[in-house]
Amino acid sequence: MDITRRMMLQTMAAMPLAGGLPVLTRADISMGTAMLTTVSDGHLVLPASFIFDPMPKDELGQILADYGISSEKLEPECNLTLYRDGDHTVLFDAGAGPDFAPTAGSVLDSLDAAGVSAADITHVVFTHAHPDHIWGVLDDFDELVFPDATYMMGRAEWDFWWNPETVNTIGEARAAHAVGAKRRMTAIEDRVRLFDDDQEILPGIAAVSTPGHTPGHMAFEIRQGNSAVLVVGDAIGNHHVAFRRPAWHSGSDQDAETAATTRQVLFDRLTHEDLTLIGFHLPGGGIGRAEKAGDGFRFVGAA
C-alpha cells in the first residue's frame, strides 16, 4: 500500500488535535570543532498499513503491543540534521514544505530556535527525494526557501527522479511524488552538485549508498576526530519493526527486498562500530544507538 496526500489528510481529519508544544530542536552533539543538532519539521500522520501491510500479522501484533504502537495510525517525527563546523552550515534534507502535510513543514521555526536563518544554510544535502525530504525547498510562492545554498544529491537518486519515464512507471500512488520531486529539482537544477557512493562531499562528510527505500537513497557518515555519526535518513524508518525485524519487507520502501538488505548491513555496521545514528523518523529527535537484542536490535535514544 502506498501513501497519498489525500489518505494523510483523511487520517488527520479523524484525529483530535495533539496537546502541547512541539520540541523544535534537540541537544547538540559536539564533534571536535563541529556541532550537530536535529531540528524538527513536525510529524506525519499515516495509516499504519502503509508500513505493516506486507508483514506477518501474528508476530507483528506482538511487536506493536511491546512498543505501544497503534495498528491503525502512525505519527512519525520528521527530524532534519543540522551540521555546523564554522565554515559550513549544512541541512540534511529540506523538509515537507507547505504543500504536503498540515502537521509538517515547520523546519524554519526550528532553525530559528537554533539561531539559524534560512539564509545561513550553505548546503542542503538530500538523503532522497520523497516529499517530506525535498518539497521544502520551495515556499508558498515557489521561491527557494534556502536562497544561498548549494544543493547536493546522489547521482543515482537524481537520475531516477529526473527521468521523464519515472512518473509513468512508479505506480499510481507514487506518481504525485515523482511530479513533485521533478518540480523541486527543476528549481534547483542550476545549483545542484551530484555525488557518488563513498565520495567525501564536504570536509568530514562522506556519502554511503543505502538503496531500497528509493533507488538512490544515501546515508552520510560525519566524522570529526574520534567522533562519528551516521545520518541514515529513511534507510531505517522506524524504531519498532525496522529494528526488531530488519529483514521484513516494509510497504514504505520502493524496493522492499533491497531495503531489507540495506537495513541489515547498516545494523551490522552501527553495532560493530558503536556509531551514533540519526534517523529522520526515529523518536526523541532521532538521535541514538542501535543495540543487539535477541535476533534483532533495539533503538536506544540519546535522551
Short mmCIF file of C-alpha atoms in Angstrom, two decimals:
data_model
loop_
_atom_site.label_atom_id
_atom_site.label_comp_id
_atom_site.label_asym_id
_atom_site.label_seq_id
_atom_site.Cartn_x
_atom_site.Cartn_y
_atom_site.Cartn_z
CA MET A 1 0.00 0.00 0.00
CA ASP A 2 1.30 3.46 -0.89
CA ILE A 3 0.63 6.66 0.99
CA THR A 4 -1.02 9.60 -0.76
CA ARG A 5 -1.63 13.14 0.46
CA ARG A 6 -5.39 12.50 0.40
CA MET A 7 -5.00 9.47 2.68
CA MET A 8 -2.87 11.55 5.04
CA LEU A 9 -5.48 14.31 5.22
CA GLN A 10 -8.29 11.80 5.79
CA THR A 11 -6.39 10.24 8.67
CA MET A 12 -5.69 13.70 10.11
CA ALA A 13 -9.37 14.65 9.98
CA ALA A 14 -10.27 11.70 12.20
CA MET A 15 -7.80 12.68 14.93
CA PRO A 16 -8.07 15.11 17.83
CA LEU A 17 -5.52 17.86 17.94
CA ALA A 18 -2.38 16.88 19.83
CA GLY A 19 -1.71 18.82 23.01
CA GLY A 20 1.46 20.61 23.97
CA LEU A 21 4.08 22.45 22.03
CA PRO A 22 6.48 20.64 19.68
CA VAL A 23 10.14 20.25 20.56
CA LEU A 24 11.84 22.26 17.84
CA THR A 25 15.46 21.27 18.45
CA ARG A 26 17.34 18.55 20.29
CA ALA A 27 20.56 18.56 22.29
CA ASP A 28 23.69 19.33 20.33
CA ILE A 29 26.25 16.64 19.57
CA SER A 30 29.74 18.09 19.83
CA MET A 31 32.20 16.69 17.26
CA GLY A 32 35.51 18.43 17.81
CA THR A 33 35.01 21.93 16.44
CA ALA A 34 31.76 20.95 14.72
CA MET A 35 28.22 20.67 16.09
CA LEU A 36 25.23 18.50 15.13
CA THR A 37 21.63 19.30 16.05
CA THR A 38 18.36 17.76 14.95
CA VAL A 39 15.64 20.25 14.04
CA SER A 40 12.01 19.27 13.76
CA ASP A 41 9.90 19.63 10.64
CA GLY A 42 6.85 18.41 12.56
CA HIS A 43 5.45 14.93 12.03
CA LEU A 44 3.44 12.84 9.62
CA VAL A 45 0.13 11.08 10.20
CA LEU A 46 -0.02 7.81 8.28
CA PRO A 47 -2.28 4.80 8.07
CA ALA A 48 -0.31 2.02 9.77
CA SER A 49 -0.99 -0.28 6.83
CA PHE A 50 1.37 1.90 4.79
CA ILE A 51 4.26 0.15 6.54
CA PHE A 52 2.71 -3.00 8.00
CA ASP A 53 0.72 -4.49 5.09
CA PRO A 54 3.46 -6.90 3.86
CA MET A 55 4.37 -8.12 7.37
CA PRO A 56 3.28 -11.35 9.12
CA LYS A 57 0.32 -10.25 11.22
CA ASP A 58 0.63 -12.60 14.21
CA GLU A 59 4.21 -11.71 15.09
CA LEU A 60 3.65 -8.07 14.10
CA GLY A 61 0.81 -7.77 16.61
CA GLN A 62 3.07 -8.79 19.48
CA ILE A 63 5.80 -6.33 18.45
CA LEU A 64 3.30 -3.48 18.21
CA ALA A 65 1.98 -4.37 21.65
CA ASP A 66 5.51 -4.39 23.05
CA TYR A 67 6.08 -0.85 21.80
CA GLY A 68 2.58 0.51 22.35
CA ILE A 69 2.24 1.19 18.61
CA SER A 70 -1.20 1.58 17.03
CA SER A 71 -2.20 -0.85 14.31
CA GLU A 72 -4.35 1.89 12.77
CA LYS A 73 -2.25 5.04 12.52
CA LEU A 74 1.35 6.16 12.90
CA GLU A 75 2.70 9.62 13.74
CA PRO A 76 6.42 9.53 12.97
CA GLU A 77 8.59 12.53 13.75
CA CYS A 78 10.39 14.33 10.92
CA ASN A 79 13.92 15.18 12.09
CA LEU A 80 16.33 17.11 9.91
CA THR A 81 20.02 17.12 10.80
CA LEU A 82 21.82 20.45 11.06
CA TYR A 83 25.64 20.42 10.90
CA ARG A 84 27.81 23.44 11.66
CA ASP A 85 31.61 23.48 11.54
CA GLY A 86 32.29 27.23 11.35
CA ASP A 87 32.69 27.21 7.58
CA HIS A 88 29.63 25.22 6.52
CA THR A 89 26.04 25.22 7.78
CA VAL A 90 24.58 22.06 6.30
CA LEU A 91 20.97 20.90 6.43
CA PHE A 92 20.34 17.26 5.62
CA ASP A 93 17.05 17.27 3.66
CA ALA A 94 14.71 20.23 3.30
CA GLY A 95 11.52 19.01 4.94
CA ALA A 96 7.99 18.83 3.56
CA GLY A 97 7.30 22.49 2.85
CA PRO A 98 3.79 23.97 2.82
CA ASP A 99 2.14 21.60 0.34
CA PHE A 100 2.47 18.04 1.63
CA ALA A 101 1.04 17.59 5.14
CA PRO A 102 -0.58 20.00 7.62
CA THR A 103 1.45 18.56 10.51
CA ALA A 104 4.81 19.01 8.78
CA GLY A 105 6.72 21.83 7.13
CA SER A 106 7.84 23.70 10.26
CA VAL A 107 11.61 23.46 9.86
CA LEU A 108 12.11 27.23 9.57
CA ASP A 109 10.68 27.69 13.08
CA SER A 110 13.04 25.00 14.35
CA LEU A 111 16.03 26.57 12.66
CA ASP A 112 15.10 29.91 14.19
CA ALA A 113 15.01 28.25 17.62
CA ALA A 114 18.55 27.02 16.90
CA GLY A 115 19.66 30.55 15.98
CA VAL A 116 19.93 29.78 12.26
CA SER A 117 18.18 31.60 9.42
CA ALA A 118 17.33 30.15 6.02
CA ALA A 119 19.97 32.44 4.50
CA ASP A 120 22.63 30.91 6.78
CA ILE A 121 22.30 27.47 5.18
CA THR A 122 25.29 26.93 2.88
CA HIS A 123 24.38 23.39 1.73
CA VAL A 124 21.23 21.27 1.58
CA VAL A 125 22.18 17.59 1.28
CA PHE A 126 19.43 15.15 0.33
CA THR A 127 19.12 11.57 1.51
CA HIS A 128 16.43 11.07 -1.15
CA ALA A 129 13.65 12.88 -2.97
CA HIS A 130 10.44 11.79 -1.26
CA PRO A 131 8.03 14.66 -0.47
CA ASP A 132 8.86 15.04 3.24
CA HIS A 133 12.54 15.40 2.32
CA ILE A 134 12.59 17.66 -0.76
CA TRP A 135 9.31 19.54 -1.08
CA GLY A 136 10.56 22.03 1.49
CA VAL A 137 12.97 23.66 -0.97
CA LEU A 138 10.08 25.85 -2.26
CA ASP A 139 7.80 28.19 -0.33
CA ASP A 140 4.17 29.21 -0.99
CA PHE A 141 5.33 31.49 -3.80
CA ASP A 142 7.58 28.88 -5.48
CA GLU A 143 10.66 30.75 -4.30
CA LEU A 144 13.68 28.92 -2.92
CA VAL A 145 13.48 28.69 0.87
CA PHE A 146 17.28 28.45 1.19
CA PRO A 147 18.31 31.12 -1.31
CA ASP A 148 22.08 30.96 -0.88
CA ALA A 149 22.51 27.20 -0.55
CA THR A 150 24.25 24.70 -2.77
CA TYR A 151 22.06 21.61 -3.17
CA MET A 152 23.62 18.15 -3.17
CA MET A 153 22.08 14.82 -4.19
CA GLY A 154 23.35 11.36 -5.06
CA ARG A 155 23.66 10.88 -8.80
CA ALA A 156 21.52 7.70 -8.89
CA GLU A 157 18.71 9.39 -6.95
CA TRP A 158 18.78 12.45 -9.18
CA ASP A 159 18.76 10.36 -12.34
CA PHE A 160 15.80 8.29 -11.13
CA TRP A 161 13.51 11.22 -10.39
CA TRP A 162 14.74 13.32 -13.31
CA ASN A 163 13.91 10.55 -15.80
CA PRO A 164 10.65 11.52 -17.59
CA GLU A 165 9.57 7.86 -17.55
CA THR A 166 9.60 7.62 -13.75
CA VAL A 167 6.17 9.20 -13.36
CA ASN A 168 4.75 6.57 -15.72
CA THR A 169 6.44 3.56 -14.11
CA ILE A 170 6.49 4.31 -10.38
CA GLY A 171 2.83 3.41 -9.82
CA GLU A 172 -0.31 5.48 -9.41
CA ALA A 173 0.06 6.02 -5.66
CA ARG A 174 3.56 7.49 -6.03
CA ALA A 175 3.05 9.40 -9.29
CA ALA A 176 2.44 12.64 -7.39
CA HIS A 177 5.74 12.09 -5.59
CA ALA A 178 7.51 11.93 -8.93
CA VAL A 179 5.82 15.07 -10.25
CA GLY A 180 6.60 16.94 -7.02
CA ALA A 181 10.22 15.83 -6.97
CA LYS A 182 10.79 16.85 -10.57
CA ARG A 183 9.28 20.28 -9.92
CA ARG A 184 11.64 20.93 -7.00
CA MET A 185 14.63 19.50 -8.80
CA THR A 186 13.95 21.80 -11.76
CA ALA A 187 14.01 24.74 -9.35
CA ILE A 188 17.47 23.79 -8.01
CA GLU A 189 18.95 22.41 -11.24
CA ASP A 190 21.46 25.22 -11.68
CA ARG A 191 22.59 24.96 -8.02
CA VAL A 192 22.90 21.21 -7.61
CA ARG A 193 26.04 19.14 -7.18
CA LEU A 194 25.77 15.40 -7.76
CA PHE A 195 27.90 12.86 -5.95
CA ASP A 196 28.50 9.11 -5.78
CA ASP A 197 28.87 6.42 -3.11
CA ASP A 198 31.93 6.72 -0.84
CA GLN A 199 32.59 10.27 -2.02
CA GLU A 200 33.58 12.92 0.52
CA ILE A 201 31.02 15.53 -0.39
CA LEU A 202 32.19 18.11 2.16
CA PRO A 203 35.09 18.04 4.62
CA GLY A 204 34.37 15.24 7.09
CA ILE A 205 31.12 14.16 5.37
CA ALA A 206 31.07 11.02 3.20
CA ALA A 207 28.20 9.53 1.20
CA VAL A 208 27.12 5.95 1.98
CA SER A 209 24.89 4.19 -0.56
CA THR A 210 21.77 2.80 1.15
CA PRO A 211 19.33 1.88 -1.65
CA GLY A 212 15.90 0.31 -1.40
CA HIS A 213 13.68 2.92 0.20
CA THR A 214 14.36 4.74 -3.06
CA PRO A 215 16.76 3.59 -5.80
CA GLY A 216 19.47 6.10 -4.90
CA HIS A 217 18.90 6.67 -1.19
CA MET A 218 22.05 7.89 0.59
CA ALA A 219 23.16 7.91 4.21
CA PHE A 220 26.05 10.09 5.39
CA GLU A 221 28.95 9.40 7.71
CA ILE A 222 30.04 12.53 9.53
CA ARG A 223 33.46 12.14 11.11
CA GLN A 224 35.47 14.68 13.06
CA GLY A 225 38.49 13.47 15.04
CA ASN A 226 37.45 10.43 17.08
CA SER A 227 33.71 11.19 16.73
CA ALA A 228 31.50 9.67 14.05
CA VAL A 229 27.76 9.83 13.38
CA LEU A 230 25.73 8.10 10.67
CA VAL A 231 22.76 10.06 9.27
CA VAL A 232 20.57 7.26 7.91
CA GLY A 233 17.57 9.15 6.52
CA ASP A 234 14.76 6.66 5.84
CA ALA A 235 17.03 3.63 5.39
CA ILE A 236 15.95 2.75 8.96
CA GLY A 237 12.44 4.14 9.00
CA ASN A 238 11.12 3.45 12.50
CA HIS A 239 12.18 2.37 16.00
CA HIS A 240 10.00 -0.74 16.24
CA VAL A 241 9.70 -3.29 13.42
CA ALA A 242 12.68 -1.94 11.46
CA PHE A 243 14.87 -2.68 14.49
CA ARG A 244 13.21 -5.86 15.74
CA ARG A 245 12.80 -7.43 12.29
CA PRO A 246 15.06 -5.62 9.79
CA ALA A 247 14.62 -8.40 7.20
CA TRP A 248 10.86 -7.87 7.00
CA HIS A 249 9.57 -6.07 3.93
CA SER A 250 8.02 -2.65 4.55
CA GLY A 251 5.28 -1.12 2.43
CA SER A 252 7.06 2.23 2.64
CA ASP A 253 10.03 1.04 0.57
CA GLN A 254 10.10 1.22 -3.22
CA ASP A 255 12.27 -1.91 -3.44
CA ALA A 256 11.44 -3.85 -0.28
CA GLU A 257 13.99 -6.64 -0.77
CA THR A 258 16.90 -4.27 -1.37
CA ALA A 259 15.80 -2.07 1.53
CA ALA A 260 15.77 -5.05 3.90
CA THR A 261 19.30 -5.99 2.86
CA THR A 262 20.41 -2.38 3.36
CA ARG A 263 18.92 -2.28 6.88
CA GLN A 264 20.76 -5.42 7.93
CA VAL A 265 24.07 -4.08 6.59
CA LEU A 266 23.51 -0.80 8.44
CA PHE A 267 22.69 -2.51 11.73
CA ASP A 268 25.79 -4.67 11.45
CA ARG A 269 27.92 -1.58 10.93
CA LEU A 270 26.20 0.52 13.60
CA THR A 271 26.64 -2.13 16.28
CA HIS A 272 30.11 -3.28 15.23
CA GLU A 273 31.47 0.29 15.19
CA ASP A 274 29.21 1.52 18.04
CA LEU A 275 28.16 4.51 15.95
CA THR A 276 25.66 7.17 16.91
CA LEU A 277 22.85 7.29 14.35
CA ILE A 278 20.33 9.92 13.39
CA GLY A 279 17.12 8.72 11.75
CA PHE A 280 14.68 11.03 10.04
CA HIS A 281 11.62 9.29 11.53
CA LEU A 282 13.07 7.93 14.78
CA PRO A 283 11.63 9.26 18.08
CA GLY A 284 13.07 11.77 20.51
CA GLY A 285 14.71 13.82 17.78
CA GLY A 286 16.07 10.75 16.01
CA ILE A 287 19.43 10.55 17.79
CA GLY A 288 20.55 7.32 19.44
CA ARG A 289 22.27 3.98 19.03
CA ALA A 290 21.38 0.51 17.83
CA GLU A 291 21.95 -2.35 20.24
CA LYS A 292 21.73 -6.06 19.53
CA ALA A 293 18.62 -7.56 21.15
CA GLY A 294 17.96 -11.27 20.65
CA ASP A 295 17.71 -11.95 16.93
CA GLY A 296 17.06 -8.29 16.20
CA PHE A 297 18.04 -4.87 17.50
CA ARG A 298 16.67 -2.09 19.68
CA PHE A 299 16.86 1.68 19.43
CA VAL A 300 18.38 3.42 22.43
CA GLY A 301 17.57 7.10 22.28
CA ALA A 302 20.10 9.70 23.33
CA ALA A 303 17.67 11.46 25.66
#
